[in-house]
Tab-separated table of C-alpha atoms in Angstrom:
chain	number	residue	atom	x	y	z
N	1	UNK	CA	-99.852	-174.410	-69.832
N	2	UNK	CA	-98.985	-170.523	-68.844
N	3	UNK	CA	-95.227	-169.937	-68.306
N	4	UNK	CA	-93.775	-168.421	-64.729
N	5	UNK	CA	-92.992	-164.671	-64.692
N	6	UNK	CA	-89.517	-164.042	-64.916
N	7	UNK	CA	-89.258	-162.018	-61.716
N	8	UNK	CA	-85.288	-162.144	-61.177
N	9	UNK	CA	-85.227	-160.136	-64.621
N	10	UNK	CA	-87.951	-158.254	-63.988
N	11	UNK	CA	-86.116	-157.176	-60.409
N	12	UNK	CA	-82.939	-156.248	-62.347
N	13	UNK	CA	-85.070	-154.227	-64.800
N	14	UNK	CA	-86.692	-152.335	-61.839
N	15	UNK	CA	-83.149	-151.878	-60.313
N	16	UNK	CA	-82.354	-149.920	-63.327
N	17	UNK	CA	-85.530	-148.093	-63.621
N	18	UNK	CA	-85.473	-148.975	-67.532
N	19	UNK	CA	-88.958	-149.620	-69.071
N	20	UNK	CA	-89.098	-152.646	-71.444
N	21	UNK	CA	-88.802	-150.032	-74.373
N	22	UNK	CA	-85.552	-148.538	-72.746
N	23	UNK	CA	-83.890	-151.995	-72.392
N	24	UNK	CA	-84.785	-152.819	-76.094
N	25	UNK	CA	-83.148	-149.675	-77.262
N	26	UNK	CA	-79.941	-150.250	-75.059
N	27	UNK	CA	-79.928	-154.088	-76.150
N	28	UNK	CA	-80.156	-153.029	-80.156
N	29	UNK	CA	-76.603	-150.653	-79.259
N	30	UNK	CA	-74.941	-153.461	-77.767
N	31	UNK	CA	-76.094	-155.812	-80.369
N	32	UNK	CA	-74.637	-153.516	-82.962
N	33	UNK	CA	-71.501	-153.394	-81.409
N	34	UNK	CA	-71.455	-157.365	-80.855
N	35	UNK	CA	-72.050	-158.049	-84.488
N	36	UNK	CA	-75.305	-159.328	-83.892
N	37	UNK	CA	-76.894	-158.040	-86.773
N	38	UNK	CA	-80.227	-159.984	-86.135
N	39	UNK	CA	-80.902	-158.498	-82.807
N	40	UNK	CA	-81.221	-154.743	-83.875
N	41	UNK	CA	-84.714	-155.587	-84.276
N	42	UNK	CA	-85.329	-156.983	-80.679
N	43	UNK	CA	-88.663	-154.470	-79.181
N	44	UNK	CA	-90.554	-153.897	-76.202
N	45	UNK	CA	-92.756	-156.648	-77.206
N	46	UNK	CA	-89.332	-159.243	-77.143
N	47	UNK	CA	-88.402	-158.217	-73.530
N	48	UNK	CA	-92.156	-158.096	-72.270
N	49	UNK	CA	-92.344	-161.756	-73.538
N	50	UNK	CA	-88.735	-162.527	-71.800
N	51	UNK	CA	-90.225	-160.923	-68.407
N	52	UNK	CA	-93.014	-163.135	-68.814
N	53	UNK	CA	-91.135	-166.394	-69.102
N	54	UNK	CA	-90.131	-166.758	-72.528
N	55	UNK	CA	-86.367	-167.782	-73.049
N	56	UNK	CA	-84.318	-165.499	-75.434
N	57	UNK	CA	-83.018	-167.370	-78.507
N	58	UNK	CA	-79.782	-167.369	-79.773
N	59	UNK	CA	-77.102	-165.182	-78.660
N	60	UNK	CA	-79.869	-162.804	-77.286
N	61	UNK	CA	-79.321	-163.965	-73.696
N	62	UNK	CA	-75.468	-162.926	-73.693
N	63	UNK	CA	-76.326	-159.569	-75.461
N	64	UNK	CA	-78.714	-159.192	-72.511
N	65	UNK	CA	-76.382	-159.844	-70.052
N	66	UNK	CA	-73.742	-157.593	-71.371
N	67	UNK	CA	-76.642	-154.735	-71.543
N	68	UNK	CA	-77.519	-155.272	-68.498
N	69	UNK	CA	-74.123	-155.390	-66.858
N	70	UNK	CA	-73.089	-152.226	-68.343
N	71	UNK	CA	-76.060	-150.512	-66.898
N	72	UNK	CA	-75.455	-151.670	-63.847
N	73	UNK	CA	-71.997	-150.361	-64.147
N	74	UNK	CA	-73.152	-147.046	-65.102
N	75	UNK	CA	-74.853	-146.425	-61.837
N	76	UNK	CA	-71.813	-147.354	-59.806
N	77	UNK	CA	-72.860	-150.892	-59.536
N	78	UNK	CA	-69.961	-153.049	-60.960
N	79	UNK	CA	-71.483	-156.443	-61.418
N	80	UNK	CA	-71.372	-159.279	-64.290
N	81	UNK	CA	-75.064	-160.088	-64.729
N	82	UNK	CA	-74.934	-163.974	-65.526
N	83	UNK	CA	-77.834	-165.869	-67.309
N	84	UNK	CA	-78.637	-167.175	-63.854
N	85	UNK	CA	-78.793	-163.844	-62.380
N	86	UNK	CA	-81.883	-163.033	-64.460
N	87	UNK	CA	-83.542	-166.633	-64.363
N	88	UNK	CA	-82.311	-167.839	-67.986
N	89	UNK	CA	-80.635	-170.587	-69.137
N	90	UNK	CA	-76.471	-170.295	-69.777
N	91	UNK	CA	-76.144	-169.961	-73.355
N	92	UNK	CA	-72.993	-171.180	-73.014
N	93	UNK	CA	-74.178	-174.725	-71.823
N	94	UNK	CA	-74.598	-176.381	-75.202
N	95	UNK	CA	-70.838	-175.003	-76.272
N	96	UNK	CA	-69.667	-176.422	-72.991
N	97	UNK	CA	-70.820	-179.577	-74.119
N	98	UNK	CA	-69.427	-179.549	-77.430
N	99	UNK	CA	-65.902	-178.453	-76.432
N	100	UNK	CA	-65.901	-181.149	-73.710
N	101	UNK	CA	-66.997	-184.045	-76.833
N	102	UNK	CA	-64.057	-182.563	-79.526
N	103	UNK	CA	-60.540	-184.449	-78.999
N	104	UNK	CA	-58.112	-181.965	-78.627
N	105	UNK	CA	-55.325	-184.327	-80.181
N	106	UNK	CA	-57.452	-184.918	-83.214
N	107	UNK	CA	-58.021	-180.968	-83.226
N	108	UNK	CA	-54.326	-180.368	-83.025
N	109	UNK	CA	-53.390	-182.417	-85.684
N	110	UNK	CA	-55.816	-181.475	-88.082
N	111	UNK	CA	-55.095	-177.467	-87.521
N	112	UNK	CA	-51.504	-178.295	-87.837
N	113	UNK	CA	-52.134	-179.818	-91.412
N	114	UNK	CA	-54.193	-176.895	-92.503
N	115	UNK	CA	-51.441	-174.690	-91.176
N	116	UNK	CA	-48.877	-176.207	-92.841
N	117	UNK	CA	-50.766	-176.794	-96.482
N	118	UNK	CA	-50.446	-173.754	-98.394
N	119	UNK	CA	-53.550	-174.077	-100.400
N	120	UNK	CA	-55.683	-174.921	-97.064
N	121	UNK	CA	-53.777	-172.146	-95.138
N	122	UNK	CA	-54.603	-169.530	-97.990
N	123	UNK	CA	-58.432	-170.379	-97.624
N	124	UNK	CA	-58.431	-169.949	-93.599
N	125	UNK	CA	-56.022	-166.961	-93.947
N	126	UNK	CA	-58.873	-165.303	-96.214
N	127	UNK	CA	-61.581	-165.881	-93.561
N	128	UNK	CA	-62.605	-163.154	-91.279
N	129	UNK	CA	-62.390	-162.825	-87.563
N	130	UNK	CA	-65.439	-164.712	-86.573
N	131	UNK	CA	-67.204	-163.401	-83.250
N	132	UNK	CA	-70.273	-165.545	-84.194
N	133	UNK	CA	-67.681	-168.632	-84.183
N	134	UNK	CA	-65.849	-167.610	-81.030
N	135	UNK	CA	-66.516	-169.733	-77.776
N	136	UNK	CA	-67.247	-166.970	-75.189
N	137	UNK	CA	-67.426	-169.417	-72.306
N	138	UNK	CA	-69.561	-168.978	-68.756
N	139	UNK	CA	-67.597	-168.612	-65.715
N	140	UNK	CA	-67.782	-172.627	-65.043
N	141	UNK	CA	-67.108	-174.165	-68.386
N	142	UNK	CA	-63.462	-174.849	-67.543
N	143	UNK	CA	-64.643	-176.435	-64.261
N	144	UNK	CA	-66.867	-178.807	-65.943
N	145	UNK	CA	-64.412	-179.318	-69.153
N	146	UNK	CA	-61.767	-180.400	-66.757
N	147	UNK	CA	-63.577	-182.645	-64.920
N	148	UNK	CA	-64.651	-184.421	-68.031
N	149	UNK	CA	-61.037	-184.614	-69.222
N	150	UNK	CA	-60.064	-186.755	-65.878
N	151	UNK	CA	-62.044	-189.166	-67.242
N	152	UNK	CA	-60.409	-189.771	-70.485
N	153	UNK	CA	-57.203	-192.133	-70.666
N	154	UNK	CA	-55.234	-192.821	-73.871
N	155	UNK	CA	-54.483	-196.381	-75.219
N	156	UNK	CA	-50.975	-196.012	-77.463
N	157	UNK	CA	-48.629	-198.865	-76.765
N	158	UNK	CA	-45.635	-196.457	-75.817
N	159	UNK	CA	-45.133	-194.473	-72.923
N	160	UNK	CA	-43.690	-190.915	-72.309
N	161	UNK	CA	-42.206	-189.676	-69.078
N	162	UNK	CA	-40.636	-186.194	-67.280
N	163	UNK	CA	-38.049	-186.093	-69.735
N	164	UNK	CA	-40.556	-185.887	-72.545
N	165	UNK	CA	-42.093	-183.050	-70.472
N	166	UNK	CA	-39.031	-181.232	-69.915
N	167	UNK	CA	-37.906	-181.646	-73.722
N	168	UNK	CA	-41.250	-179.954	-75.146
N	169	UNK	CA	-41.033	-177.004	-72.560
N	170	UNK	CA	-37.334	-176.811	-73.563
N	171	UNK	CA	-38.604	-176.352	-77.205
N	172	UNK	CA	-41.315	-174.268	-76.346
N	173	UNK	CA	-38.986	-171.597	-74.285
N	174	UNK	CA	-36.271	-171.539	-77.616
N	175	UNK	CA	-39.385	-170.863	-79.827
N	176	UNK	CA	-40.985	-168.166	-77.364
N	177	UNK	CA	-37.745	-166.332	-77.001
N	178	UNK	CA	-37.247	-166.518	-80.821
N	179	UNK	CA	-40.624	-165.065	-81.479
N	180	UNK	CA	-40.065	-161.926	-78.943
N	181	UNK	CA	-36.694	-161.272	-81.258
N	182	UNK	CA	-38.076	-161.949	-84.504
N	183	UNK	CA	-41.673	-161.602	-84.650
N	184	UNK	CA	-44.512	-164.297	-85.100
N	185	UNK	CA	-43.816	-164.810	-88.568
N	186	UNK	CA	-40.537	-166.372	-88.135
N	187	UNK	CA	-40.121	-170.141	-87.768
N	188	UNK	CA	-44.008	-170.426	-87.480
N	189	UNK	CA	-43.869	-173.807	-89.709
N	190	UNK	CA	-41.371	-175.212	-87.923
N	191	UNK	CA	-43.099	-174.513	-84.526
N	192	UNK	CA	-46.656	-176.236	-86.194
N	193	UNK	CA	-44.660	-179.016	-87.629
N	194	UNK	CA	-43.476	-180.210	-84.003
N	195	UNK	CA	-46.982	-179.787	-82.827
N	196	UNK	CA	-48.371	-181.735	-85.357
N	197	UNK	CA	-45.671	-184.617	-84.962
N	198	UNK	CA	-43.782	-185.038	-82.069
N	199	UNK	CA	-46.464	-183.134	-79.532
N	200	UNK	CA	-49.267	-185.309	-80.923
N	201	UNK	CA	-47.199	-188.362	-80.335
N	202	UNK	CA	-46.600	-187.516	-76.940
N	203	UNK	CA	-50.007	-186.502	-76.021
N	204	UNK	CA	-51.273	-190.290	-77.550
N	205	UNK	CA	-49.052	-192.153	-75.523
N	206	UNK	CA	-49.366	-194.048	-72.056
N	207	UNK	CA	-48.216	-191.912	-68.915
N	208	UNK	CA	-46.918	-193.378	-65.849
N	209	UNK	CA	-49.021	-191.520	-63.575
N	210	UNK	CA	-51.722	-188.569	-63.593
N	211	UNK	CA	-49.391	-186.215	-62.910
N	212	UNK	CA	-47.196	-186.369	-65.457
N	213	UNK	CA	-50.005	-186.869	-67.933
N	214	UNK	CA	-51.379	-183.312	-66.649
N	215	UNK	CA	-47.714	-181.659	-67.057
N	216	UNK	CA	-47.498	-183.075	-70.825
N	217	UNK	CA	-51.000	-181.705	-71.809
N	218	UNK	CA	-49.974	-178.184	-70.076
N	219	UNK	CA	-46.788	-178.199	-71.757
N	220	UNK	CA	-48.327	-178.935	-75.180
N	221	UNK	CA	-51.238	-176.356	-74.275
N	222	UNK	CA	-48.467	-173.751	-73.966
N	223	UNK	CA	-46.867	-174.806	-77.228
N	224	UNK	CA	-50.343	-174.398	-78.900
N	225	UNK	CA	-50.861	-170.916	-77.608
N	226	UNK	CA	-47.800	-170.070	-78.502
N	227	UNK	CA	-48.760	-171.165	-82.235
N	228	UNK	CA	-52.115	-168.748	-81.601
N	229	UNK	CA	-49.892	-166.068	-80.478
N	230	UNK	CA	-47.278	-165.910	-83.697
N	231	UNK	CA	-50.352	-166.209	-86.080
N	232	UNK	CA	-51.940	-163.275	-83.874
N	233	UNK	CA	-48.627	-161.451	-84.725
N	234	UNK	CA	-48.345	-162.144	-87.822
N	235	UNK	CA	-51.837	-160.873	-88.625
N	236	UNK	CA	-53.614	-164.318	-89.080
N	237	UNK	CA	-56.504	-163.931	-87.075
N	238	UNK	CA	-58.709	-166.593	-87.887
N	239	UNK	CA	-55.836	-169.151	-87.527
N	240	UNK	CA	-54.822	-167.268	-84.514
N	241	UNK	CA	-58.443	-167.862	-83.213
N	242	UNK	CA	-58.367	-171.669	-83.964
N	243	UNK	CA	-55.009	-172.303	-82.613
N	244	UNK	CA	-55.783	-170.742	-79.100
N	245	UNK	CA	-59.174	-172.613	-78.846
N	246	UNK	CA	-56.648	-175.721	-79.198
N	247	UNK	CA	-54.706	-174.394	-76.472
N	248	UNK	CA	-57.765	-173.804	-74.151
N	249	UNK	CA	-59.131	-177.438	-74.729
N	250	UNK	CA	-55.405	-178.884	-73.628
N	251	UNK	CA	-55.345	-176.973	-70.399
N	252	UNK	CA	-58.337	-178.111	-69.662
N	253	UNK	CA	-57.344	-181.438	-70.087
N	254	UNK	CA	-54.855	-180.724	-67.983
N	255	UNK	CA	-56.847	-179.502	-65.147
N	256	UNK	CA	-54.222	-175.946	-65.528
N	257	UNK	CA	-56.343	-172.866	-64.446
N	258	UNK	CA	-53.867	-170.248	-64.860
N	259	UNK	CA	-52.881	-171.606	-68.358
N	260	UNK	CA	-56.735	-171.456	-69.242
N	261	UNK	CA	-56.389	-167.633	-67.852
N	262	UNK	CA	-53.332	-167.016	-69.607
N	263	UNK	CA	-55.020	-167.891	-73.278
N	264	UNK	CA	-58.268	-166.417	-72.276
N	265	UNK	CA	-55.996	-163.107	-71.972
N	266	UNK	CA	-54.763	-163.884	-75.296
N	267	UNK	CA	-58.231	-164.014	-76.779
N	268	UNK	CA	-59.325	-161.004	-75.099
N	269	UNK	CA	-55.958	-159.019	-76.310
N	270	UNK	CA	-56.475	-160.291	-79.921
N	271	UNK	CA	-60.245	-159.178	-79.678
N	272	UNK	CA	-59.434	-155.653	-78.346
N	273	UNK	CA	-57.022	-155.183	-81.007
N	274	UNK	CA	-59.451	-156.031	-83.319
N	275	UNK	CA	-62.312	-153.205	-82.358
N	276	UNK	CA	-64.584	-155.538	-79.923
N	277	UNK	CA	-64.173	-154.409	-76.687
N	278	UNK	CA	-67.687	-155.974	-75.154
N	279	UNK	CA	-66.412	-159.470	-76.081
N	280	UNK	CA	-62.832	-158.457	-74.962
N	281	UNK	CA	-64.274	-157.457	-71.602
N	282	UNK	CA	-66.320	-160.651	-71.184
N	283	UNK	CA	-63.017	-162.931	-72.210
N	284	UNK	CA	-60.798	-160.700	-69.724
N	285	UNK	CA	-63.232	-161.506	-67.000
N	286	UNK	CA	-63.454	-164.564	-67.133
N	287	UNK	CA	-59.657	-164.859	-67.371
N	288	UNK	CA	-59.274	-163.231	-63.948
N	289	UNK	CA	-62.447	-165.420	-62.125
N	290	UNK	CA	-61.796	-167.744	-59.562
N	291	UNK	CA	-58.488	-170.145	-59.982
N	292	UNK	CA	-57.589	-168.953	-63.392
N	293	UNK	CA	-56.296	-165.680	-61.321
N	294	UNK	CA	-55.888	-167.247	-57.554
N	295	UNK	CA	-53.803	-169.946	-58.592
N	296	UNK	CA	-51.494	-168.250	-60.685
N	297	UNK	CA	-48.329	-166.711	-59.822
N	298	UNK	CA	-47.899	-162.696	-59.363
N	299	UNK	CA	-46.392	-162.139	-62.560
N	300	UNK	CA	-49.140	-163.992	-64.364
N	301	UNK	CA	-51.845	-162.187	-62.273
N	302	UNK	CA	-50.377	-159.070	-63.050
N	303	UNK	CA	-50.458	-159.856	-66.932
N	304	UNK	CA	-53.844	-161.001	-66.926
N	305	UNK	CA	-54.682	-157.851	-64.805
N	306	UNK	CA	-53.189	-155.375	-67.098
N	307	UNK	CA	-55.115	-156.677	-70.283
N	308	UNK	CA	-58.358	-156.861	-68.115
N	309	UNK	CA	-57.951	-153.451	-67.318
N	310	UNK	CA	-57.279	-152.302	-70.701
N	311	UNK	CA	-60.327	-154.113	-71.715
N	312	UNK	CA	-62.149	-152.252	-68.979
N	313	UNK	CA	-61.194	-148.924	-70.262
N	314	UNK	CA	-62.390	-149.813	-73.890
N	315	UNK	CA	-65.715	-150.844	-72.843
N	316	UNK	CA	-66.098	-147.207	-71.155
N	317	UNK	CA	-65.838	-148.499	-67.477
N	318	UNK	CA	-63.266	-145.845	-66.379
N	319	UNK	CA	-62.816	-146.354	-62.668
N	320	UNK	CA	-62.995	-150.090	-62.955
N	321	UNK	CA	-59.638	-149.790	-65.322
N	322	UNK	CA	-57.707	-147.399	-63.177
N	323	UNK	CA	-58.531	-149.794	-60.115
N	324	UNK	CA	-57.332	-152.838	-62.060
N	325	UNK	CA	-54.223	-151.088	-63.373
N	326	UNK	CA	-53.223	-150.591	-59.622
N	327	UNK	CA	-53.876	-154.248	-58.866
N	328	UNK	CA	-51.604	-155.229	-61.902
N	329	UNK	CA	-49.209	-153.090	-60.539
N	330	UNK	CA	-49.361	-154.443	-57.117
N	331	UNK	CA	-49.354	-157.954	-58.383
N	332	UNK	CA	-45.785	-157.374	-60.172
N	333	UNK	CA	-44.354	-156.056	-57.351
N	334	UNK	CA	-44.722	-159.106	-55.508
N	335	UNK	CA	-43.344	-161.066	-58.242
N	336	UNK	CA	-39.797	-162.300	-57.442
N	337	UNK	CA	-37.289	-163.750	-59.690
N	338	UNK	CA	-36.736	-167.531	-58.520
N	339	UNK	CA	-40.482	-167.581	-57.860
N	340	UNK	CA	-42.445	-171.029	-58.906
N	341	UNK	CA	-43.789	-169.182	-62.050
N	342	UNK	CA	-44.649	-170.797	-65.538
N	343	UNK	CA	-41.721	-169.891	-68.037
N	344	UNK	CA	-44.493	-168.794	-70.329
N	345	UNK	CA	-44.558	-165.341	-68.444
N	346	UNK	CA	-40.425	-165.029	-68.873
N	347	UNK	CA	-41.116	-161.804	-70.751
N	348	UNK	CA	-43.798	-160.087	-68.464
N	349	UNK	CA	-41.345	-157.260	-66.666
N	350	UNK	CA	-41.958	-153.810	-65.629
N	351	UNK	CA	-41.315	-152.649	-69.285
N	352	UNK	CA	-44.434	-154.660	-70.512
N	353	UNK	CA	-46.476	-153.488	-67.794
N	354	UNK	CA	-45.767	-150.278	-68.950
N	355	UNK	CA	-46.398	-150.660	-72.261
N	356	UNK	CA	-49.926	-152.074	-71.368
N	357	UNK	CA	-50.525	-149.492	-69.100
N	358	UNK	CA	-49.625	-147.119	-71.702
N	359	UNK	CA	-52.472	-148.264	-73.869
N	360	UNK	CA	-54.961	-148.348	-71.185
N	361	UNK	CA	-54.069	-144.272	-70.598
N	362	UNK	CA	-54.265	-143.649	-74.414
N	363	UNK	CA	-58.030	-145.132	-74.652
N	364	UNK	CA	-58.975	-143.174	-71.447
N	365	UNK	CA	-57.723	-140.210	-72.757
N	366	UNK	CA	-54.439	-139.458	-70.875
N	367	UNK	CA	-52.002	-138.582	-73.754
N	368	UNK	CA	-49.672	-137.445	-71.328
N	369	UNK	CA	-50.016	-140.298	-68.890
N	370	UNK	CA	-49.506	-142.850	-72.098
N	371	UNK	CA	-46.622	-140.957	-73.327
N	372	UNK	CA	-44.902	-141.403	-70.353
N	373	UNK	CA	-45.672	-144.908	-69.801
N	374	UNK	CA	-44.408	-145.913	-73.223
N	375	UNK	CA	-41.163	-143.759	-72.609
N	376	UNK	CA	-40.945	-145.798	-69.183
N	377	UNK	CA	-41.077	-149.338	-71.234
N	378	UNK	CA	-38.809	-148.432	-73.730
N	379	UNK	CA	-36.411	-147.012	-70.991
N	380	UNK	CA	-36.441	-150.494	-68.741
N	381	UNK	CA	-36.934	-152.691	-71.735
N	382	UNK	CA	-33.813	-155.122	-72.866
N	383	UNK	CA	-34.009	-154.404	-76.538
N	384	UNK	CA	-32.382	-156.897	-78.248
N	385	UNK	CA	-33.652	-159.957	-76.811
N	386	UNK	CA	-37.416	-158.063	-77.249
N	387	UNK	CA	-37.150	-156.394	-80.552
N	388	UNK	CA	-40.458	-156.984	-82.143
N	389	UNK	CA	-42.270	-155.828	-78.578
N	390	UNK	CA	-39.615	-152.926	-78.548
N	391	UNK	CA	-40.505	-151.812	-82.034
N	392	UNK	CA	-44.312	-151.981	-81.525
N	393	UNK	CA	-43.900	-149.877	-78.417
N	394	UNK	CA	-41.631	-147.262	-80.318
N	395	UNK	CA	-44.306	-147.224	-83.032
N	396	UNK	CA	-47.087	-146.739	-80.650
N	397	UNK	CA	-45.339	-144.280	-78.606
N	398	UNK	CA	-44.408	-141.899	-81.860
N	399	UNK	CA	-48.517	-142.293	-82.149
N	400	UNK	CA	-49.383	-140.933	-78.979
N	401	UNK	CA	-46.790	-137.836	-79.789
N	402	UNK	CA	-48.106	-137.004	-82.991
N	403	UNK	CA	-51.507	-136.988	-81.269
N	404	UNK	CA	-50.164	-134.257	-79.303
N	405	UNK	CA	-48.876	-132.335	-82.052
N	406	UNK	CA	-45.303	-133.253	-81.260
N	407	UNK	CA	-44.411	-133.935	-84.937
N	408	UNK	CA	-40.576	-133.988	-84.332
N	409	UNK	CA	-40.605	-135.961	-81.243
N	410	UNK	CA	-42.677	-138.337	-83.028
N	411	UNK	CA	-40.604	-138.561	-86.063
N	412	UNK	CA	-37.363	-139.278	-83.898
N	413	UNK	CA	-39.213	-142.099	-82.081
N	414	UNK	CA	-40.311	-143.611	-85.466
N	415	UNK	CA	-36.953	-143.287	-87.000
N	416	UNK	CA	-36.028	-145.685	-83.666
N	417	UNK	CA	-38.847	-147.843	-84.517
N	418	UNK	CA	-37.773	-148.503	-87.713
N	419	UNK	CA	-34.289	-149.396	-86.882
N	420	UNK	CA	-35.639	-151.984	-84.286
N	421	UNK	CA	-37.668	-153.268	-87.066
N	422	UNK	CA	-34.569	-154.850	-89.037
N	423	UNK	CA	-34.976	-158.417	-89.302
N	424	UNK	CA	-38.454	-158.678	-87.566
N	425	UNK	CA	-41.385	-160.451	-89.230
N	426	UNK	CA	-44.293	-159.233	-87.293
N	427	UNK	CA	-47.907	-158.198	-88.601
N	428	UNK	CA	-48.312	-156.160	-85.461
N	429	UNK	CA	-45.268	-154.340	-86.237
N	430	UNK	CA	-46.284	-153.740	-89.382
N	431	UNK	CA	-49.289	-152.392	-88.728
N	432	UNK	CA	-47.332	-149.296	-86.700
N	433	UNK	CA	-45.634	-148.281	-89.750
N	434	UNK	CA	-48.566	-148.190	-91.745
N	435	UNK	CA	-50.323	-146.403	-89.344
N	436	UNK	CA	-47.168	-144.064	-89.012
N	437	UNK	CA	-47.426	-143.347	-92.738
N	438	UNK	CA	-51.131	-142.274	-92.404
N	439	UNK	CA	-50.262	-140.097	-89.394
N	440	UNK	CA	-47.412	-138.307	-91.290
N	441	UNK	CA	-49.602	-137.812	-94.432
N	442	UNK	CA	-50.877	-134.286	-93.418
N	443	UNK	CA	-47.373	-133.163	-93.084
N	444	UNK	CA	-45.702	-134.495	-96.176
N	445	UNK	CA	-45.806	-131.477	-98.249
N	446	UNK	CA	-43.900	-129.424	-95.873
N	447	UNK	CA	-41.598	-131.859	-94.137
N	448	UNK	CA	-38.385	-131.532	-95.709
N	449	UNK	CA	-36.221	-134.257	-96.462
N	450	UNK	CA	-35.930	-135.846	-92.933
N	451	UNK	CA	-39.900	-136.461	-93.067
N	452	UNK	CA	-39.368	-137.684	-96.533
N	453	UNK	CA	-36.671	-139.892	-95.471
N	454	UNK	CA	-38.347	-141.532	-93.080
N	455	UNK	CA	-41.419	-142.274	-95.407
N	456	UNK	CA	-39.110	-143.750	-97.636
N	457	UNK	CA	-37.597	-146.266	-94.712
N	458	UNK	CA	-41.264	-147.236	-93.970
N	459	UNK	CA	-42.205	-147.957	-97.384
N	460	UNK	CA	-39.245	-150.190	-97.702
N	461	UNK	CA	-39.783	-152.014	-94.209
N	462	UNK	CA	-43.658	-152.527	-95.228
N	463	UNK	CA	-42.566	-154.114	-98.591
N	464	UNK	CA	-40.020	-156.147	-96.726
N	465	UNK	CA	-42.270	-157.570	-94.090
N	466	UNK	CA	-45.394	-158.170	-96.578
């Protein structure tokens, strides 16, 4: 039986003015960026078959959607092309079904055991961050999962209530504040042990009503998110990926769209830092879509938006990135102290927005603007409660200054960064010190005692944190 021609795909190609051979070449480039090596051999013949009604196999649908989205953006038509837009099956439907079938409580307990066991953790720590294993959801996956989650109930014999939810939130806030001050590696074992024991017991208990159940799963999702974030800050990326996935499943159980957006934003941040802008933008786009953005508080919308802006910049969408920055600034202006906003965004302030804005401007090549925003971040942040972030900001500011040729200013800034790192256990902070030594390498022969002293201090910090 002959296949029906895919007129939707054909129409998008005509809109772009791409031949099938041109489409194949663009797709190959995106595939290389995405690490989809099997798609490097895609040819005009493959595209021809898709237009004639064949369905791409494996990750080809997702890569094709990304290729067409970028093509349209390059022509001034900002549009995220979905599988449905080009007459194909959503490649994430199967992943979404798998997500709904996994028990997040069992996954939490199992991953907690891996995290706490030195041998199992060493094995996972040696694993690479996996784009192939990353769940890149479609825009509707979360609603489908949340709907399925409503049908599940627990059958344990004891009951938890609002006081237990409050206790979990209190512990999460304490650990969050500690992470901001001391870095992700400090206190992780206690965090994970609490998740695996107390929190797993809470989730397995009976609840007096649906509202308490949702609040408990939200609170658990926030702590699982923190486990993922602290692993990311400790440079344990495969472990972070797994914890963030658990947190995402818990947010679906809670039917908490803003929390899902918060977690997807963290996944985009991690993916971006690891050098995968295409996947990071996909995650960031989903984080600011529908209820994940509209139901969030202004402060959280600003946080989601500024990471979206940096992802757009990294993917080469300059004008959209600038527009997203302006929107994030506007959202933060509407945030008022005392608003009904989740405690998880306590850290996000003018200083945080300036930090992410600086990183976006740096990607866009505006080094003066990046330096100005990093300086604003340093100036407006309370250094002691946010020592880890303060140290990272100073490290990145020094990197911009030396890019501009201001070596003396960079050395002075990096000296402040090393001061701020006393007691901080953070892989991300450590990365700025390692980069500092690399950047200073060309100047070592003529830097005198000041540079030599700075380099010695940097080596000491590297040895301590490692």
